[in-house]
Short mmCIF file of C-alpha atoms in Angstrom, two decimals:
data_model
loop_
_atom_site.label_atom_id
_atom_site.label_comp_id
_atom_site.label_asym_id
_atom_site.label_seq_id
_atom_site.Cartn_x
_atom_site.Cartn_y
_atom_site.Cartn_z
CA UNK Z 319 56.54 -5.82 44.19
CA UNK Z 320 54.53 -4.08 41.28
CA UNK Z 321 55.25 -4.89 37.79
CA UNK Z 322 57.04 -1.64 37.15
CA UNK Z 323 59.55 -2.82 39.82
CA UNK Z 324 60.16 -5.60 37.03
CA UNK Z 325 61.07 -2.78 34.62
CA UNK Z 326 65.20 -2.65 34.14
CA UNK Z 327 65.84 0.93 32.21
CA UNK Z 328 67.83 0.39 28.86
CA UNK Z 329 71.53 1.50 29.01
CA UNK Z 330 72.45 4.72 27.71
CA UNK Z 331 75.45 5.19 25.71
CA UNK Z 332 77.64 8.16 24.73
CA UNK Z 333 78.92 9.76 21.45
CA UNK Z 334 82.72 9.68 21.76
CA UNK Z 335 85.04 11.57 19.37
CA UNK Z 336 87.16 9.45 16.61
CA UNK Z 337 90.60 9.80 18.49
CA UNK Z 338 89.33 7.39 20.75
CA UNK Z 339 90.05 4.14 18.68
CA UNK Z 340 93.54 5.28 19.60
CA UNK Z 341 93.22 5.64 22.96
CA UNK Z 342 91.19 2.17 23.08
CA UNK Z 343 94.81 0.85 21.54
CA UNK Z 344 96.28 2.40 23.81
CA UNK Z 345 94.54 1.27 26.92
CA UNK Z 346 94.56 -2.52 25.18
CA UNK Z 347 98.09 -2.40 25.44
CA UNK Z 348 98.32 -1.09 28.92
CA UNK Z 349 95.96 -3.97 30.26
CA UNK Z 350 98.55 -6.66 28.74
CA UNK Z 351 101.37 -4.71 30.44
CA UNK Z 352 99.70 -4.86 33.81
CA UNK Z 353 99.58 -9.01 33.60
CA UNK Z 354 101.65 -10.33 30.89
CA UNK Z 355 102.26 -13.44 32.05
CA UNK Z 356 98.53 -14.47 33.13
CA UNK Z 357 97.67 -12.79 29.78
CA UNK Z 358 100.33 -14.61 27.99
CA UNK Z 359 98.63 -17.96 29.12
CA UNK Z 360 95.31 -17.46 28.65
CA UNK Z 361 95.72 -16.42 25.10
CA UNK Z 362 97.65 -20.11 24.67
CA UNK Z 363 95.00 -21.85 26.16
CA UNK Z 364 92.24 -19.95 24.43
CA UNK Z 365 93.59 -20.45 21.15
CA UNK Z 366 94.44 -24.14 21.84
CA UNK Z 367 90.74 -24.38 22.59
CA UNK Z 368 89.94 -23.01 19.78
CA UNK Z 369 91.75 -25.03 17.30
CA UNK Z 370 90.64 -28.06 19.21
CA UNK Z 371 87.29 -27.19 18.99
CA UNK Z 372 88.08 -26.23 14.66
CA UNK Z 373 89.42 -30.14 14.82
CA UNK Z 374 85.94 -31.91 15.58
CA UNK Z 375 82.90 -32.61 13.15
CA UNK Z 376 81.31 -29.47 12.83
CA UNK Z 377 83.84 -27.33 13.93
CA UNK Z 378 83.86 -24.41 11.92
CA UNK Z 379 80.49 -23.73 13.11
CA UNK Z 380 81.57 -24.85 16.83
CA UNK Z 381 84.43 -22.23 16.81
CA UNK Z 382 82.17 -19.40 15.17
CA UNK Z 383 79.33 -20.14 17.76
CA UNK Z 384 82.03 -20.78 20.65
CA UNK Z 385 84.49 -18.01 20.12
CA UNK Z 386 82.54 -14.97 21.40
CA UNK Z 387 81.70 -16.21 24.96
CA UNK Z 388 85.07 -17.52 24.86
CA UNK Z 389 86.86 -14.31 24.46
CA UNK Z 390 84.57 -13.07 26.56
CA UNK Z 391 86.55 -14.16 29.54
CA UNK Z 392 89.45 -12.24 28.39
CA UNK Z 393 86.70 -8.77 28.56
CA UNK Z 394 86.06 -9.78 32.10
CA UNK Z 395 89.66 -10.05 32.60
CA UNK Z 396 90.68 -7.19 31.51
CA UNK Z 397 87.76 -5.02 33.05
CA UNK Z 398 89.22 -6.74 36.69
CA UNK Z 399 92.69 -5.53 35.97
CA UNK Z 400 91.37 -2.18 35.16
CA UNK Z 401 89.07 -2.17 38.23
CA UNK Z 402 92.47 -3.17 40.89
CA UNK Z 403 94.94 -0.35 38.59
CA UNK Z 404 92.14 2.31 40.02
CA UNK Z 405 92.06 0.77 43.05
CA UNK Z 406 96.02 0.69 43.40
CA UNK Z 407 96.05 4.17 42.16
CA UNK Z 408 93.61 5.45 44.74
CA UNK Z 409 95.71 4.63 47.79
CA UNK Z 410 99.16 5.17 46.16
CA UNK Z 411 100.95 8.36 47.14
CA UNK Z 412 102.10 10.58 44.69
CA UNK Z 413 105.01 9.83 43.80
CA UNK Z 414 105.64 6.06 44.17
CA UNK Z 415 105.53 2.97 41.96
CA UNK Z 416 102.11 1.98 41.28
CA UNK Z 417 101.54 -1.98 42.39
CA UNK Z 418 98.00 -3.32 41.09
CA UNK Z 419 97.12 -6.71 43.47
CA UNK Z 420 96.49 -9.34 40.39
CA UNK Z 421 96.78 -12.30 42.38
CA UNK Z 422 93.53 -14.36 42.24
CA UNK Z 423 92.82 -11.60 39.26
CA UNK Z 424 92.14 -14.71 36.78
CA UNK Z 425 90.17 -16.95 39.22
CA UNK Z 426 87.67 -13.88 39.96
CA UNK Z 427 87.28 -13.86 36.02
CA UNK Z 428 86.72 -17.45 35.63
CA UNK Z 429 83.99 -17.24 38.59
CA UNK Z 430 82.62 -14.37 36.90
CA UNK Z 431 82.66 -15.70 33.37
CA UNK Z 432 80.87 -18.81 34.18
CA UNK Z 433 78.24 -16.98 35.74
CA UNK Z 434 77.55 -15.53 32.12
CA UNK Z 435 77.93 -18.31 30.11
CA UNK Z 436 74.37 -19.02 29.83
CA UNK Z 437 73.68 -15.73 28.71
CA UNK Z 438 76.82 -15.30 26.48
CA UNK Z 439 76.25 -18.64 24.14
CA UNK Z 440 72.31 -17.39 23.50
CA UNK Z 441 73.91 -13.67 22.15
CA UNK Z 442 76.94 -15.59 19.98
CA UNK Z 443 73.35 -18.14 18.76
CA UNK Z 444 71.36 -14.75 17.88
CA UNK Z 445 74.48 -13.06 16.18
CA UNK Z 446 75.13 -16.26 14.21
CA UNK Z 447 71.64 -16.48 13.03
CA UNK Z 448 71.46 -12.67 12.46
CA UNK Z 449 74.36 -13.27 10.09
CA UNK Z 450 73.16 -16.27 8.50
CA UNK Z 451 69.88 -14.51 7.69
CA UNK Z 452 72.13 -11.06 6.38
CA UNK Z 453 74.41 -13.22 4.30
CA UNK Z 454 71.85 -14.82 2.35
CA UNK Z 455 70.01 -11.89 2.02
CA UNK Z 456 73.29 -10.31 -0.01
CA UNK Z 457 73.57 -13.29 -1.68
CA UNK Z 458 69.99 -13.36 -3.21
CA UNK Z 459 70.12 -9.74 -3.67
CA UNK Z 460 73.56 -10.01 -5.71
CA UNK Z 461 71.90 -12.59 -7.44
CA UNK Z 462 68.94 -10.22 -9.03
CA UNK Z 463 70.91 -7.13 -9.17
CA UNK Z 464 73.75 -9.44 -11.52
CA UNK Z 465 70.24 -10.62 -13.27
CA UNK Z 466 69.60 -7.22 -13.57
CA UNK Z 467 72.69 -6.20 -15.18
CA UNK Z 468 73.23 -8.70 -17.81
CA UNK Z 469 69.67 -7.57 -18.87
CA UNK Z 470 70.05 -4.15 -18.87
CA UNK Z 471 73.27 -4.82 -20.93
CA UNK Z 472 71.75 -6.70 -23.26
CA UNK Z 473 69.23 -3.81 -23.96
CA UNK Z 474 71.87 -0.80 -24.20
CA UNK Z 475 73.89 -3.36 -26.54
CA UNK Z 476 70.69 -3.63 -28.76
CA UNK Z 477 69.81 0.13 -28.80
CA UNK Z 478 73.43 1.20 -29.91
CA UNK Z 479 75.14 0.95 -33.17
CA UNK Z 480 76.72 -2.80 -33.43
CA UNK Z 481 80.16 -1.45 -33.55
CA UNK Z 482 79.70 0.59 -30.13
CA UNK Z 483 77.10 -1.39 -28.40
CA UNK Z 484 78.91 -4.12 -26.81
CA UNK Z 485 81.64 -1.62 -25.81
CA UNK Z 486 78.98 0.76 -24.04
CA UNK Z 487 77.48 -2.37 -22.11
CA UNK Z 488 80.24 -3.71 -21.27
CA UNK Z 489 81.50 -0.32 -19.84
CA UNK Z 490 78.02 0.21 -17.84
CA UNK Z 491 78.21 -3.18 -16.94
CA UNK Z 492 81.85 -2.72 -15.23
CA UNK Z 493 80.79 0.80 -13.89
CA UNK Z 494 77.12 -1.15 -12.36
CA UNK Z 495 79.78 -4.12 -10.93
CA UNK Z 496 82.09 -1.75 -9.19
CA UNK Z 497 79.49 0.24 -7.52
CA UNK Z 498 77.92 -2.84 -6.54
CA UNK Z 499 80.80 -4.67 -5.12
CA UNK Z 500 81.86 -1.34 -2.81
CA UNK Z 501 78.03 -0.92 -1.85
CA UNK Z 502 78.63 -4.84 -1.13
CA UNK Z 503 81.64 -4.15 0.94
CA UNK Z 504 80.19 -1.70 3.24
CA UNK Z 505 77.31 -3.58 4.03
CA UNK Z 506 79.80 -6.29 5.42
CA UNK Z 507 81.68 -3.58 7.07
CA UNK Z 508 78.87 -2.43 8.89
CA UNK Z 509 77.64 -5.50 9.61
CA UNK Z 510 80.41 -7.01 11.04
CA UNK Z 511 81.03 -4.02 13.26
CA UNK Z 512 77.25 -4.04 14.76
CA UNK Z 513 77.81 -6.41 16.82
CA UNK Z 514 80.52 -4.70 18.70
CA UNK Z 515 79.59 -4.13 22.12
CA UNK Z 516 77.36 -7.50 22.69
CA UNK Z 517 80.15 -9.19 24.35
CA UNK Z 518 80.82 -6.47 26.88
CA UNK Z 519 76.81 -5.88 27.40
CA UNK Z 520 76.40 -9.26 28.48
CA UNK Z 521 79.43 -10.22 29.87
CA UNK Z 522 80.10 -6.68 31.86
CA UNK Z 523 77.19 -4.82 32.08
CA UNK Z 524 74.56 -8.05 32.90
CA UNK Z 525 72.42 -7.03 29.53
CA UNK Z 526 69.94 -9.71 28.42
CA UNK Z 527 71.53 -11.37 24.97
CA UNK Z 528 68.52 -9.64 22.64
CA UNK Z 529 68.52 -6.63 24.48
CA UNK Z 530 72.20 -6.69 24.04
CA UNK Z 531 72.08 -6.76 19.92
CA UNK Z 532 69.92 -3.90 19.79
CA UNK Z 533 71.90 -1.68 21.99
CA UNK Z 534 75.34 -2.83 20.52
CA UNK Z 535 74.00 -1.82 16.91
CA UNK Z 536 72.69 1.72 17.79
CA UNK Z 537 76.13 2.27 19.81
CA UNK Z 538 78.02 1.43 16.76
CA UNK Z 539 76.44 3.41 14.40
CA UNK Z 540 76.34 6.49 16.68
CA UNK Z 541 80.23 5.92 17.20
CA UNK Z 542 81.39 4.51 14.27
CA UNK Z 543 84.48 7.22 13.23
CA UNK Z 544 86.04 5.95 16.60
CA UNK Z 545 85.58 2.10 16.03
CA UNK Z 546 86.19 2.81 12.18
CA UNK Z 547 89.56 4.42 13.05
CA UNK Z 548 89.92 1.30 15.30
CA UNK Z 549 89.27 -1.03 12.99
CA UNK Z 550 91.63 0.41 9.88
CA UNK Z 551 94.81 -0.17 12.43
CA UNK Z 552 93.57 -3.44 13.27
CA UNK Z 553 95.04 -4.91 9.55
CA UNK Z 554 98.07 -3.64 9.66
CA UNK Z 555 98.25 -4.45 13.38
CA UNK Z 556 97.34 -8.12 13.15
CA UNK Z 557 99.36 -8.76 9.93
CA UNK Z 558 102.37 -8.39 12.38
CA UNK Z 559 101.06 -10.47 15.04
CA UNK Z 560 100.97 -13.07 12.23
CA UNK Z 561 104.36 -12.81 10.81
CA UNK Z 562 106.49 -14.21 13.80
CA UNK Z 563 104.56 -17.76 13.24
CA UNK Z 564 101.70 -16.31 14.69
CA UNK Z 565 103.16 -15.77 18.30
CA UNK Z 566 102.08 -11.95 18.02
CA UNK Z 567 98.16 -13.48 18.67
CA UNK Z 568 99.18 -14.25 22.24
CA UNK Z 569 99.66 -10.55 22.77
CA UNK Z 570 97.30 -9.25 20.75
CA UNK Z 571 94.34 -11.11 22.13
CA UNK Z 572 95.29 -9.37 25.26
CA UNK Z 573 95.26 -6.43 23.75
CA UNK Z 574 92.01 -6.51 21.77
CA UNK Z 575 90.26 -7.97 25.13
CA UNK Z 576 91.39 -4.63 26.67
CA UNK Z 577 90.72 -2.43 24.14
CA UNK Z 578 87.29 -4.04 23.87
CA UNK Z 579 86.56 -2.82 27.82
CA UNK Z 580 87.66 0.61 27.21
CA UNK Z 581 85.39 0.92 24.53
CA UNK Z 582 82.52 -0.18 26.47
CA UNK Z 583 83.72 2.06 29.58
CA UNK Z 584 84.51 4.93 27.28
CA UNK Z 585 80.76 4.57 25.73
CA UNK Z 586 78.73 2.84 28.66
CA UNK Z 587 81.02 3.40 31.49
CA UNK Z 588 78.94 2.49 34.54
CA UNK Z 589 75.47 2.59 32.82
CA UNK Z 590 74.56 -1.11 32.18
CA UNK Z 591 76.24 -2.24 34.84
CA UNK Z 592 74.66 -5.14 36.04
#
């Protein structure tokens, strides 16, 4: 074996149109249909987990370190599912009811899953520390552009007449403020959408955790009117899963694990399969 036989080709990805952060709904919704039940109780236990997990010293940063190869398992789940609904639809006959096999469906996943769990806890490490380093990068930065303000303030306030300077500053000062908090706001945006594929690169596609961030952000930013669109029902959407004392989140965990393997399919489909 020469060394370019140790060579693995990056993934390619696809430009998809916008309309598909509706169809990735869509799809989400249709994987939870296939299995409710099995989906039903994996959400429960997953959340239980969770909260558990929220419940011990440290467990904010537990749960934020813990919670992407955890839902992880419901991406693996939901690409199975997918895979037998194909595989059911193959050898149906036109015409009659279409029967996916889902027995053993969430053993497969567990098998699978723990098979990636290695690999999954190093990417949810790197996109912790990633975010640690961003964050205090804003922070610092807010920091000396506030500075900045109050100075530059100061100096228009000096330079006008006393009975309009503070009025002009402290209308430049608003105007500077604004602008700053929306630039602000979609930094945090963009940020916290990079990281969108890295749990379906490693988990699905077999994508080395650092290899996995780097593909996930160019993905994004080549497709992000589709996960944008995704994203702006997403509010709405999970303000009703609260309402019912939160027993929306055990369908639309479900739903967002499906939605999250469309996306990957829709953009990757077969290419960093692994």
């Amino acid at each position: 074996m020469t060394s370019q036989d140790l060579v693995v080709a990056e993934p390619s990805f696809r430009l998809v149109a916008a309309g598909y952060g509706l169809r990735w709904w869509g799809e989400g919704w249709r994987s939870f249909t296939q299995a409710p039940l099995p989906w039903v109780g994996l959400a429960l236990a997953l959340l239980v987990l969770l909260w558990l997990i929220g419940e011990l010293p440290l467990g904010g940063v537990l749960s934020q370190w813990l919670s992407l190869p955890l839902l992880a398992f419901g991406v693996i789940f939901a690409a199975l599912l997918r895979q037998r609904a194909t595989r059911a639809r193959e050898i149906t006959p036109p015409g009659m009811p279409l029967e996916p096999q889902n027995e053993g469906a969430l053993n497969a996943s567990a098998k699978a899953w723990s098979g990636r769990i290695g690999p999954l806890l190093l990417a949810s490490l790197l996109v912790l520390a990633i975010g640690g380093v961003v964050g205090a990068i804003i922070v610092m930065g807010l920091g000396a552009l506030f500075g900045l303000g109050l100075a530059s303030m100061g100096a228009l306030a000096k330079m006008m007449t006393p009975g309009m300077g503070m009025a002009a500053g402290m209308g430049a000062m608003a105007g500077s403020v604004l602008t700053l908090l929306l630039l602000v706001l979609l930094a945090l945006y963009l940020f916290s959408v990079a990281f969108w594929f890295v749990n379906t690169l490693v988990a699905i596609g077999g994508v080395r955790p650092w290899d996995a961030v780097k593909l996930s952000v160019r993905a994004e930013f080549a497709n992000l009117a589709p996960i944008t669109l995704f994203t702006v029902l997403l509010l709405p959407i999970s303000l009703l899963a609260m309402l019912p004392f939160g027993l929306g989140l055990l369908v639309l965990f479900p739903v967002l694990s499906g939605a999250s393997y469309a996306s990957y399919h829709d953009v990757f489909g077969d290419a960093a399969a692994g």
